[in-house]
Structure formats: structure tokens, C-alpha cells
């Protein structure tokens, strides 16, 4: 008898190289999957004692297409995860805070009066003069120099919100109404959800048979969790985006008795209970406001250049005037000296606020800048934040967290409206680079070239 060959000693399972490699990669894949499941680097970590409502909050007709064109996300983990506490303890904690008036005092006082413009249209130096508010008895301009045109029943309902309010807006039929997900039943019973729309959006909802104009003034429009507030924008701003800025940044004035708020752009769908969010990102951090960092930019002028390049605001000359004004009045690029602020550019699609004096002051000052220039709030954000006093306690969370607490969708393609008179205007390559520019020192510092060229 001959000697047994090597292959006869090797188990049949391991005689195929392809099979061996397949088993090897299967083991690696299982290891990585288990590591990801138990890794503490997940972006959000929820309490086990949480039972959100599983049924849909509203049934849309197929023609409405509220879940079309979701944008994909690329990140699965992050360096700064957010931990959510037990829902019951969060609920009780927020309730106790809302009942403690001293936690939200002193109260900001507002300039009263009437004007042809909703915000008063103040000149640059007049606006800047309000940035120093160490004397809390001084009044600050904060919009409402014209009546905000909504029904009395909606106004009364807004004034009765005395806890956390979630706010969104759709003007010019630019987005779809999407229902928040991951809500506890108590959240639906106790929180306010308000969606502001204009006449154009109302007509679109009516065409889809989501609402009907045949109702009395005392009745309310309701779509799922959202109470729909119709805004007659004829006497407000010509630009629909500027009208959307009113509920976005003056939420504390529209809801004077609310203690916390979450603004969510209509292109987003919230996927985490608002109480858990406000507790984890504002209350636990002991801040006035929480907002996401921009995924790409940290310098204001970078964002301005991108805004011009990608035609997010078509009046390039006005953009340049805005940046020149800010550079002339002390705007600086981001450096580590600005810490704990990690960036000058936020993603303002999601804003969480505690309605105290400092947060309300920041919102008022920012709104005044938006009326003076344009509704691109990222451009005025750092200028107001850095120049105002007292200082805003701000938590800027990672973009990875933002992607885990909401789903982003594309804007509506139809109904964009007529072309702007700035439609064909493009940003020049030498934007802000001319020797006469007030932003020369800003750019040199941003590029790390010191105070002057060699």
C-alpha cells in the first residue's frame, strides 16, 4: 500500500481555496457587524425604556409623494455620540423646567412701533448698536412692526403653547409636509407642532385634497401631528424665503409663552422624539442653543463664495456688500481662539433653543441682519454670535448626529416660479480678492498668509 497523500489527510472542507477564502471573509464580516452593533461610537444611543408610536400619524394620497427623493447619508458612526436618557425622566425634567419661570428670566424687551417693513429696516450702525445688551432694561428691535397676518384662532392657539413647540414652514410650495417619526404618545398629547404655509402652498395642499378651504375661522387645519397656519404673505416680504425666516428665527415672539423650541426645515423629517432631542442637546449641555456644524465649511466667507458660486443667492453684488460690511465691522475667520465655538458656519436646517434672554437676543439680532441683506442665515451667523454681548452658549454638534436624527429630502421641483432678475449673474473669480476689499485681511488670515502678501 502506498503512503497517504497530503490531500487525503486534509479535511474535505479545507481542500478548496475558494471556500477557505469565503469562510475567512464571512468571519471578518461577522466580526465587523458585531463590533459596529456594540460600539460606543454610534451617533445616537437611546434608552431601552422608550416605546414610540408605531402607527402612521397621517395617511397621504399616493399623488402627494411626501417620501420621494430622500438624500442618502454616508456616515454610520461619529466621534461625539449623543446619549438619550430615559423618556419618563426626560418628560418630568422638561415639565419641571417649564414650570420654573426663574430658569427663563430676565425677559428680553422689544422695541414697539409701526413701519413699512416688518423688521424696521435699520441701518448698519443702528443694528450693531443693539449687539451690546449688558443692560437688560434696553429694548431691542425684533420684527413685528407690521401685523403678522394669521387668523385669530391660530394666534390664540400659539399663545397657549407653554412648553416645547416644534415649528416648520413651507412657502411657495417648496417642500412636502412630512410627519415626525419616533414620537411617544405623551409627546403627541403635550407638545405643539405648527407648520406655517402661504397661499401658494395652501393651494397645492387643497389640490391634493389634504385640506379644504371650506371651514370657519374657529376651525383648525390639521395634517397628522401638524397644525397648519395659513399666512397671508401679501403684506410681508416679496421673497417667500424671507417670509419663512419669520417663524424660523422669531419663534419666541410667535409663541411668547413657550420655553423651548425646535425649528426643522420642511425638507427634513424628524426621526427622534423632540423631548429627547431638546434634553440631550440643550438641557444636558446647559446651552442656549444647539445647531449642527456645516459639513464642509468653517469660515463665513467660504460659505459666501459657495453661495455665489452655486447660485443659492443670485444677487452677487449684494452678497459682496454684505461680506464687505461684516469685514469692515470686525468679522474674523475661524481660529482655535474662537473655541468653544468649533466653526463659524452652521447647518441651520435644525435649530434647538431654550427661550431665555440670550437666545432670544441672538435670534432678534440675526433676523435684523437677514432683513438688511438676505435670508441666507449662515452668512450672518458668526458675525452676530461673535459681536453680541452677553455671549451665546452654543452647542454645535457633528453632522453625523444631524444625519441620524432626521432624514433629508429634495425640495419640490415643480412650481419654482419665474426667473429672478439675477438669474444670469455669476460669481466672479476675484470675489472679495480686490485690493480695495475690506475682506483682504480676512482672506489672508483664512489662508494662513499673515497680515500682508510677501
Short mmCIF file of C-alpha atoms in Angstrom, two decimals:
data_model
loop_
_atom_site.label_atom_id
_atom_site.label_comp_id
_atom_site.label_asym_id
_atom_site.label_seq_id
_atom_site.Cartn_x
_atom_site.Cartn_y
_atom_site.Cartn_z
CA UNK A 1 0.00 0.00 0.00
CA UNK A 2 1.28 3.48 -0.84
CA UNK A 3 1.61 6.36 1.63
CA UNK A 4 -1.48 8.56 2.02
CA UNK A 5 -1.26 11.80 0.10
CA UNK A 6 -1.34 15.24 1.76
CA UNK A 7 -4.80 15.97 0.33
CA UNK A 8 -6.20 12.79 1.87
CA UNK A 9 -5.06 13.98 5.36
CA UNK A 10 -6.67 17.46 4.92
CA UNK A 11 -10.35 17.65 5.82
CA UNK A 12 -12.56 17.94 2.76
CA UNK A 13 -13.91 21.28 4.00
CA UNK A 14 -10.49 22.95 3.63
CA UNK A 15 -9.40 21.43 0.32
CA UNK A 16 -10.99 24.26 -1.71
CA UNK A 17 -9.07 27.56 -1.59
CA UNK A 18 -12.16 29.48 -2.71
CA UNK A 19 -14.19 28.01 0.12
CA UNK A 20 -11.46 28.88 2.63
CA UNK A 21 -11.33 32.49 1.49
CA UNK A 22 -15.13 32.71 1.59
CA UNK A 23 -15.19 31.45 5.19
CA UNK A 24 -12.42 33.88 6.12
CA UNK A 25 -14.29 36.90 4.73
CA UNK A 26 -17.53 35.71 6.34
CA UNK A 27 -15.82 35.65 9.74
CA UNK A 28 -14.39 39.15 9.18
CA UNK A 29 -17.81 40.49 8.12
CA UNK A 30 -19.49 38.99 11.19
CA UNK A 31 -16.81 40.46 13.46
CA UNK A 32 -17.23 43.94 11.96
CA UNK A 33 -21.01 43.74 12.19
CA UNK A 34 -20.88 42.75 15.86
CA UNK A 35 -18.27 45.43 16.58
CA UNK A 36 -20.49 48.08 14.99
CA UNK A 37 -23.55 46.87 16.90
CA UNK A 38 -21.84 47.13 20.29
CA UNK A 39 -19.53 50.04 19.56
CA UNK A 40 -19.99 53.13 21.79
CA UNK A 41 -19.16 55.30 18.77
CA UNK A 42 -22.67 55.15 17.33
CA UNK A 43 -24.02 58.65 16.81
CA UNK A 44 -27.10 58.29 18.96
CA UNK A 45 -27.65 55.92 21.89
CA UNK A 46 -31.26 55.58 23.03
CA UNK A 47 -32.61 54.35 26.34
CA UNK A 48 -34.17 50.89 26.34
CA UNK A 49 -37.26 52.26 28.10
CA UNK A 50 -38.72 54.02 25.07
CA UNK A 51 -41.85 52.98 23.19
CA UNK A 52 -42.64 55.29 20.26
CA UNK A 53 -45.95 55.30 18.42
CA UNK A 54 -45.74 52.68 15.66
CA UNK A 55 -48.77 53.61 13.56
CA UNK A 56 -48.58 56.27 10.86
CA UNK A 57 -49.70 59.72 12.03
CA UNK A 58 -51.33 60.51 8.69
CA UNK A 59 -52.22 58.66 5.50
CA UNK A 60 -51.24 60.66 2.42
CA UNK A 61 -52.71 60.09 -1.05
CA UNK A 62 -50.17 58.44 -3.41
CA UNK A 63 -50.17 61.52 -5.65
CA UNK A 64 -48.69 63.70 -2.89
CA UNK A 65 -45.38 61.81 -2.79
CA UNK A 66 -44.19 63.00 0.63
CA UNK A 67 -41.41 60.39 0.76
CA UNK A 68 -39.91 60.90 -2.69
CA UNK A 69 -36.30 61.91 -3.31
CA UNK A 70 -34.69 61.22 0.07
CA UNK A 71 -31.00 62.10 0.15
CA UNK A 72 -28.62 59.29 1.09
CA UNK A 73 -26.27 59.53 4.07
CA UNK A 74 -22.74 58.16 4.11
CA UNK A 75 -21.77 58.11 7.79
CA UNK A 76 -22.54 55.30 10.22
CA UNK A 77 -20.54 56.39 13.27
CA UNK A 78 -19.14 59.55 14.80
CA UNK A 79 -16.63 60.84 17.31
CA UNK A 80 -19.16 62.60 19.59
CA UNK A 81 -22.19 60.35 20.16
CA UNK A 82 -25.37 61.69 21.77
CA UNK A 83 -26.89 59.75 24.66
CA UNK A 84 -30.65 59.94 25.28
CA UNK A 85 -31.92 59.48 28.81
CA UNK A 86 -34.97 57.50 29.88
CA UNK A 87 -38.07 59.08 28.34
CA UNK A 88 -40.05 59.27 31.59
CA UNK A 89 -37.27 61.12 33.41
CA UNK A 90 -36.79 63.43 30.42
CA UNK A 91 -40.51 64.19 30.30
CA UNK A 92 -40.63 65.02 34.02
CA UNK A 93 -37.44 67.09 33.84
CA UNK A 94 -38.75 69.22 30.96
CA UNK A 95 -42.10 69.66 32.70
CA UNK A 96 -40.37 70.87 35.87
CA UNK A 97 -38.19 73.30 33.92
CA UNK A 98 -41.15 74.75 32.05
CA UNK A 99 -42.90 75.37 35.35
CA UNK A 100 -39.89 77.24 36.76
CA UNK A 101 -40.14 80.81 35.46
CA UNK A 102 -36.83 81.83 37.07
CA UNK A 103 -35.00 79.48 34.67
CA UNK A 104 -36.05 81.74 31.77
CA UNK A 105 -35.56 85.18 33.27
CA UNK A 106 -34.78 88.01 32.81
CA UNK A 107 -37.09 88.65 29.87
CA UNK A 108 -35.96 90.44 26.70
CA UNK A 109 -37.83 93.69 25.96
CA UNK A 110 -38.74 94.68 22.40
CA UNK A 111 -38.96 97.96 20.52
CA UNK A 112 -42.59 98.67 19.63
CA UNK A 113 -43.88 100.74 16.73
CA UNK A 114 -45.09 100.67 13.13
CA UNK A 115 -43.10 100.66 9.91
CA UNK A 116 -43.48 99.87 6.22
CA UNK A 117 -41.10 96.97 6.76
CA UNK A 118 -41.87 94.03 9.06
CA UNK A 119 -38.44 94.28 10.69
CA UNK A 120 -37.96 98.05 10.67
CA UNK A 121 -35.15 98.02 8.07
CA UNK A 122 -32.48 99.56 10.32
CA UNK A 123 -29.14 100.83 9.01
CA UNK A 124 -25.89 99.01 9.78
CA UNK A 125 -24.60 101.05 12.71
CA UNK A 126 -28.05 101.20 14.27
CA UNK A 127 -28.33 97.41 14.13
CA UNK A 128 -24.85 96.96 15.57
CA UNK A 129 -25.65 99.34 18.42
CA UNK A 130 -28.06 96.73 19.82
CA UNK A 131 -25.38 93.99 19.96
CA UNK A 132 -24.21 95.10 23.42
CA UNK A 133 -27.06 94.16 25.74
CA UNK A 134 -25.39 94.04 29.13
CA UNK A 135 -28.11 96.48 30.25
CA UNK A 136 -31.13 94.15 30.21
CA UNK A 137 -33.61 97.02 30.53
CA UNK A 138 -32.88 98.23 26.97
CA UNK A 139 -35.40 97.40 24.25
CA UNK A 140 -34.30 95.54 21.11
CA UNK A 141 -35.92 95.68 17.63
CA UNK A 142 -37.24 92.23 16.79
CA UNK A 143 -39.71 92.41 13.92
CA UNK A 144 -43.47 92.83 14.17
CA UNK A 145 -43.50 96.46 13.06
CA UNK A 146 -46.31 95.17 10.85
CA UNK A 147 -49.01 92.71 11.88
CA UNK A 148 -48.20 89.06 11.20
CA UNK A 149 -51.25 88.08 9.10
CA UNK A 150 -52.75 84.89 10.59
CA UNK A 151 -56.20 84.04 11.93
CA UNK A 152 -57.20 84.88 15.50
CA UNK A 153 -57.83 81.21 16.28
CA UNK A 154 -54.29 80.31 15.24
CA UNK A 155 -52.88 83.23 17.23
CA UNK A 156 -54.70 82.11 20.38
CA UNK A 157 -53.55 78.51 19.90
CA UNK A 158 -49.94 79.69 19.53
CA UNK A 159 -50.14 81.72 22.73
CA UNK A 160 -51.35 78.67 24.68
CA UNK A 161 -48.18 76.68 23.90
CA UNK A 162 -46.25 76.91 27.17
CA UNK A 163 -43.71 74.10 26.86
CA UNK A 164 -41.83 72.81 23.83
CA UNK A 165 -43.02 73.81 20.36
CA UNK A 166 -41.86 72.23 17.09
CA UNK A 167 -42.06 74.65 14.16
CA UNK A 168 -41.64 74.40 10.41
CA UNK A 169 -42.75 76.35 7.32
CA UNK A 170 -43.39 75.87 3.61
CA UNK A 171 -43.62 78.96 1.41
CA UNK A 172 -44.06 78.98 -2.37
CA UNK A 173 -44.95 75.24 -2.24
CA UNK A 174 -41.24 74.49 -1.96
CA UNK A 175 -41.50 71.27 0.09
CA UNK A 176 -43.81 68.49 1.28
CA UNK A 177 -45.38 68.13 4.71
CA UNK A 178 -43.77 65.15 6.39
CA UNK A 179 -44.80 63.59 9.68
CA UNK A 180 -42.26 63.25 12.52
CA UNK A 181 -41.35 59.69 13.49
CA UNK A 182 -40.27 58.08 16.74
CA UNK A 183 -42.70 60.02 18.97
CA UNK A 184 -44.00 58.82 22.32
CA UNK A 185 -47.77 59.09 22.78
CA UNK A 186 -47.25 61.62 25.62
CA UNK A 187 -45.26 63.81 23.24
CA UNK A 188 -48.18 63.95 20.81
CA UNK A 189 -50.53 64.83 23.67
CA UNK A 190 -48.46 67.60 25.24
CA UNK A 191 -46.26 69.21 22.56
CA UNK A 192 -47.24 71.76 19.92
CA UNK A 193 -46.45 71.11 16.24
CA UNK A 194 -47.01 74.12 13.96
CA UNK A 195 -46.49 74.33 10.20
CA UNK A 196 -46.70 77.79 8.57
CA UNK A 197 -47.71 77.96 4.92
CA UNK A 198 -48.56 80.69 2.39
CA UNK A 199 -51.34 80.95 -0.19
CA UNK A 200 -49.35 79.12 -2.89
CA UNK A 201 -48.66 76.15 -0.60
CA UNK A 202 -52.27 76.16 0.61
CA UNK A 203 -53.47 75.87 -3.00
CA UNK A 204 -51.15 72.90 -3.55
CA UNK A 205 -52.46 71.12 -0.44
CA UNK A 206 -56.01 71.86 -1.50
CA UNK A 207 -55.39 70.42 -4.98
CA UNK A 208 -54.14 67.20 -3.33
CA UNK A 209 -57.29 67.19 -1.13
CA UNK A 210 -55.23 67.34 2.06
CA UNK A 211 -57.12 70.38 3.35
CA UNK A 212 -60.26 72.25 2.39
CA UNK A 213 -60.89 75.99 2.32
CA UNK A 214 -64.50 75.37 3.41
CA UNK A 215 -64.02 75.88 7.16
CA UNK A 216 -64.97 78.53 9.66
CA UNK A 217 -62.45 80.88 11.28
CA UNK A 218 -62.69 78.98 14.57
CA UNK A 219 -61.73 75.63 12.99
CA UNK A 220 -58.17 74.49 12.57
CA UNK A 221 -56.31 72.89 9.69
CA UNK A 222 -54.61 69.68 10.83
CA UNK A 223 -52.45 67.23 8.89
CA UNK A 224 -51.24 64.46 11.18
CA UNK A 225 -49.22 65.95 14.03
CA UNK A 226 -49.03 69.39 12.37
CA UNK A 227 -51.42 72.25 12.94
CA UNK A 228 -51.38 74.20 9.68
CA UNK A 229 -51.23 78.01 9.97
CA UNK A 230 -52.05 79.92 6.81
CA UNK A 231 -50.06 83.15 6.45
CA UNK A 232 -51.33 85.85 4.11
CA UNK A 233 -47.95 86.98 2.81
CA UNK A 234 -49.16 89.80 0.55
CA UNK A 235 -48.19 92.46 3.08
CA UNK A 236 -44.94 90.83 4.20
CA UNK A 237 -41.81 90.32 2.08
CA UNK A 238 -41.75 89.84 -1.67
CA UNK A 239 -39.31 86.95 -1.27
CA UNK A 240 -41.05 83.78 0.09
CA UNK A 241 -37.79 82.63 1.71
CA UNK A 242 -37.68 85.84 3.77
CA UNK A 243 -41.24 85.20 4.94
CA UNK A 244 -40.11 81.75 6.09
CA UNK A 245 -37.41 83.41 8.20
CA UNK A 246 -40.08 84.92 10.47
CA UNK A 247 -41.25 81.63 12.06
CA UNK A 248 -37.70 80.26 11.84
CA UNK A 249 -35.94 82.97 13.86
CA UNK A 250 -38.77 84.79 15.63
CA UNK A 251 -40.40 81.66 17.05
CA UNK A 252 -40.02 83.09 20.57
CA UNK A 253 -42.24 86.02 19.56
CA UNK A 254 -44.85 83.96 17.74
CA UNK A 255 -45.03 81.61 20.75
CA UNK A 256 -44.46 84.05 23.65
CA UNK A 257 -45.23 81.50 26.37
CA UNK A 258 -43.14 78.62 25.04
CA UNK A 259 -39.98 77.69 26.93
CA UNK A 260 -38.18 75.61 24.29
CA UNK A 261 -38.45 75.28 20.54
CA UNK A 262 -37.19 73.12 17.70
CA UNK A 263 -37.11 74.59 14.22
CA UNK A 264 -36.98 71.98 11.45
CA UNK A 265 -36.78 72.86 7.75
CA UNK A 266 -39.61 71.31 5.77
CA UNK A 267 -37.07 69.38 3.68
CA UNK A 268 -36.35 67.32 6.83
CA UNK A 269 -38.29 64.58 8.57
CA UNK A 270 -37.65 64.30 12.29
CA UNK A 271 -36.92 60.72 13.40
CA UNK A 272 -36.27 61.22 17.14
CA UNK A 273 -38.72 62.38 19.81
CA UNK A 274 -38.37 66.20 20.26
CA UNK A 275 -38.28 65.93 24.07
CA UNK A 276 -35.29 63.58 23.90
CA UNK A 277 -33.55 65.95 21.48
CA UNK A 278 -34.08 69.13 23.50
CA UNK A 279 -32.99 67.35 26.68
CA UNK A 280 -29.84 65.77 25.19
CA UNK A 281 -28.66 68.71 23.07
CA UNK A 282 -29.78 71.76 25.09
CA UNK A 283 -30.74 70.95 28.70
CA UNK A 284 -27.98 68.41 29.39
CA UNK A 285 -25.38 70.62 27.69
CA UNK A 286 -26.58 73.69 29.64
CA UNK A 287 -26.66 75.85 26.49
CA UNK A 288 -28.95 78.45 24.98
CA UNK A 289 -28.98 76.89 21.53
CA UNK A 290 -27.88 73.76 19.67
CA UNK A 291 -27.22 73.55 15.95
CA UNK A 292 -25.27 71.31 13.59
CA UNK A 293 -21.89 72.24 12.17
CA UNK A 294 -21.74 72.68 8.41
CA UNK A 295 -20.33 69.52 6.77
CA UNK A 296 -17.83 71.38 4.55
CA UNK A 297 -17.12 74.97 5.64
CA UNK A 298 -15.91 76.61 8.83
CA UNK A 299 -15.33 80.19 7.58
CA UNK A 300 -18.13 82.66 6.77
CA UNK A 301 -16.53 83.96 3.57
CA UNK A 302 -16.10 80.37 2.36
CA UNK A 303 -19.85 79.95 2.68
CA UNK A 304 -20.43 83.30 0.93
CA UNK A 305 -18.27 82.21 -2.01
CA UNK A 306 -20.12 78.90 -2.26
CA UNK A 307 -23.47 80.72 -2.04
CA UNK A 308 -22.48 82.85 -5.03
CA UNK A 309 -20.88 80.01 -6.96
CA UNK A 310 -23.84 77.66 -6.62
CA UNK A 311 -26.42 80.45 -7.09
CA UNK A 312 -28.04 79.92 -3.68
CA UNK A 313 -28.48 83.68 -3.72
CA UNK A 314 -28.25 85.22 -7.16
CA UNK A 315 -27.51 88.85 -6.32
CA UNK A 316 -23.74 88.51 -6.11
CA UNK A 317 -23.21 92.26 -5.69
CA UNK A 318 -25.44 92.22 -2.59
CA UNK A 319 -23.54 89.23 -1.21
CA UNK A 320 -20.28 91.08 -1.67
CA UNK A 321 -21.70 94.18 0.01
CA UNK A 322 -22.79 92.06 2.97
CA UNK A 323 -19.36 90.47 3.44
CA UNK A 324 -17.63 93.83 2.98
CA UNK A 325 -19.88 95.30 5.68
CA UNK A 326 -19.06 92.48 8.08
CA UNK A 327 -15.30 92.55 7.40
CA UNK A 328 -15.27 96.33 7.88
CA UNK A 329 -17.02 95.89 11.23
CA UNK A 330 -14.75 93.22 12.67
CA UNK A 331 -15.69 89.83 11.19
CA UNK A 332 -12.77 87.40 11.62
CA UNK A 333 -12.17 83.92 10.15
CA UNK A 334 -12.46 80.97 12.47
CA UNK A 335 -9.36 80.08 14.51
CA UNK A 336 -8.92 77.99 17.68
CA UNK A 337 -9.15 81.29 19.60
CA UNK A 338 -12.92 81.16 18.95
CA UNK A 339 -13.31 77.93 20.89
CA UNK A 340 -15.58 76.61 22.37
CA UNK A 341 -17.27 77.57 19.09
CA UNK A 342 -15.89 74.88 16.72
CA UNK A 343 -16.98 76.60 13.48
CA UNK A 344 -18.36 79.84 12.07
CA UNK A 345 -20.77 78.09 9.69
CA UNK A 346 -23.78 76.07 10.88
CA UNK A 347 -26.26 73.87 9.08
CA UNK A 348 -29.32 75.84 10.14
CA UNK A 349 -31.92 73.37 8.91
CA UNK A 350 -32.37 72.19 12.52
CA UNK A 351 -32.22 74.63 15.45
CA UNK A 352 -32.93 73.77 19.09
CA UNK A 353 -33.44 76.66 21.51
CA UNK A 354 -34.08 77.47 25.11
CA UNK A 355 -36.17 80.65 25.14
CA UNK A 356 -34.08 82.72 27.50
CA UNK A 357 -32.82 86.28 27.15
CA UNK A 358 -29.56 85.41 25.36
CA UNK A 359 -31.09 83.01 22.85
CA UNK A 360 -33.93 85.43 22.10
CA UNK A 361 -31.46 88.30 21.72
CA UNK A 362 -29.37 86.33 19.25
CA UNK A 363 -32.47 85.45 17.21
CA UNK A 364 -33.60 89.09 17.08
CA UNK A 365 -30.17 90.40 16.07
CA UNK A 366 -29.81 87.70 13.43
CA UNK A 367 -33.26 88.42 11.99
CA UNK A 368 -32.37 92.12 11.65
CA UNK A 369 -29.30 91.14 9.59
CA UNK A 370 -31.37 88.87 7.37
CA UNK A 371 -33.82 91.65 6.62
CA UNK A 372 -30.96 94.02 5.83
CA UNK A 373 -29.29 91.64 3.35
CA UNK A 374 -30.84 88.26 2.50
CA UNK A 375 -32.40 85.18 4.17
CA UNK A 376 -29.16 83.14 3.99
CA UNK A 377 -28.76 82.94 7.77
CA UNK A 378 -25.41 81.11 7.65
CA UNK A 379 -23.76 84.29 6.35
CA UNK A 380 -24.74 86.47 9.32
CA UNK A 381 -24.49 83.76 11.96
CA UNK A 382 -20.88 84.18 13.15
CA UNK A 383 -20.91 87.97 12.85
CA UNK A 384 -23.84 88.24 15.27
CA UNK A 385 -22.61 85.44 17.55
CA UNK A 386 -19.11 86.88 17.93
CA UNK A 387 -20.12 90.54 18.30
CA UNK A 388 -23.08 90.19 20.69
CA UNK A 389 -22.86 90.51 24.46
CA UNK A 390 -23.70 88.59 26.66
CA UNK A 391 -22.21 85.63 24.81
CA UNK A 392 -24.37 82.89 23.38
CA UNK A 393 -23.85 79.47 24.96
CA UNK A 394 -23.89 77.35 21.82
CA UNK A 395 -23.51 73.62 21.21
CA UNK A 396 -22.56 72.80 17.60
CA UNK A 397 -23.00 69.06 17.17
CA UNK A 398 -21.47 66.86 14.49
CA UNK A 399 -23.03 66.50 11.05
CA UNK A 400 -23.13 62.73 11.66
CA UNK A 401 -25.56 63.31 14.53
CA UNK A 402 -27.69 65.53 12.30
CA UNK A 403 -27.98 62.70 9.78
CA UNK A 404 -29.15 60.28 12.47
CA UNK A 405 -31.92 62.42 13.95
CA UNK A 406 -33.60 63.42 10.68
CA UNK A 407 -33.98 62.39 7.06
CA UNK A 408 -33.34 64.99 4.36
CA UNK A 409 -35.38 65.17 1.15
CA UNK A 410 -35.03 67.18 -2.01
CA UNK A 411 -37.12 70.31 -2.48
CA UNK A 412 -40.10 70.25 -4.83
CA UNK A 413 -39.06 70.54 -8.46
CA UNK A 414 -42.33 71.99 -9.72
CA UNK A 415 -43.74 75.43 -9.03
CA UNK A 416 -40.43 77.24 -8.74
CA UNK A 417 -41.88 80.43 -10.17
CA UNK A 418 -40.49 83.00 -12.59
CA UNK A 419 -36.79 83.57 -13.03
CA UNK A 420 -35.03 86.08 -10.85
CA UNK A 421 -33.63 89.23 -12.39
CA UNK A 422 -30.25 87.96 -11.17
CA UNK A 423 -30.72 84.60 -12.96
CA UNK A 424 -27.82 85.02 -15.36
CA UNK A 425 -25.36 86.65 -12.98
CA UNK A 426 -22.39 84.51 -11.97
CA UNK A 427 -19.85 84.94 -9.22
CA UNK A 428 -16.57 86.38 -10.42
CA UNK A 429 -13.35 84.54 -9.70
CA UNK A 430 -11.92 87.56 -7.84
CA UNK A 431 -14.85 87.93 -5.44
CA UNK A 432 -13.51 89.58 -2.22
CA UNK A 433 -9.90 89.45 -3.55
CA UNK A 434 -9.57 93.01 -4.88
CA UNK A 435 -7.02 95.19 -3.09
CA UNK A 436 -9.77 97.64 -2.14
CA UNK A 437 -11.75 94.93 -0.36
CA UNK A 438 -12.27 95.16 3.41
CA UNK A 439 -12.04 91.35 3.43
CA UNK A 440 -8.38 91.25 2.31
CA UNK A 441 -7.04 90.70 5.84
CA UNK A 442 -9.79 88.16 6.49
CA UNK A 443 -8.81 86.11 3.44
CA UNK A 444 -5.07 86.28 4.15
CA UNK A 445 -5.68 85.12 7.71
CA UNK A 446 -8.05 82.39 6.49
CA UNK A 447 -5.41 81.19 4.02
CA UNK A 448 -2.69 81.38 6.70
CA UNK A 449 -0.65 84.07 4.97
CA UNK A 450 -0.48 86.59 7.83
CA UNK A 451 -1.41 90.24 7.54
CA UNK A 452 0.08 91.03 4.14
CA UNK A 453 1.31 89.43 0.97
CA UNK A 454 5.01 88.74 0.54
#
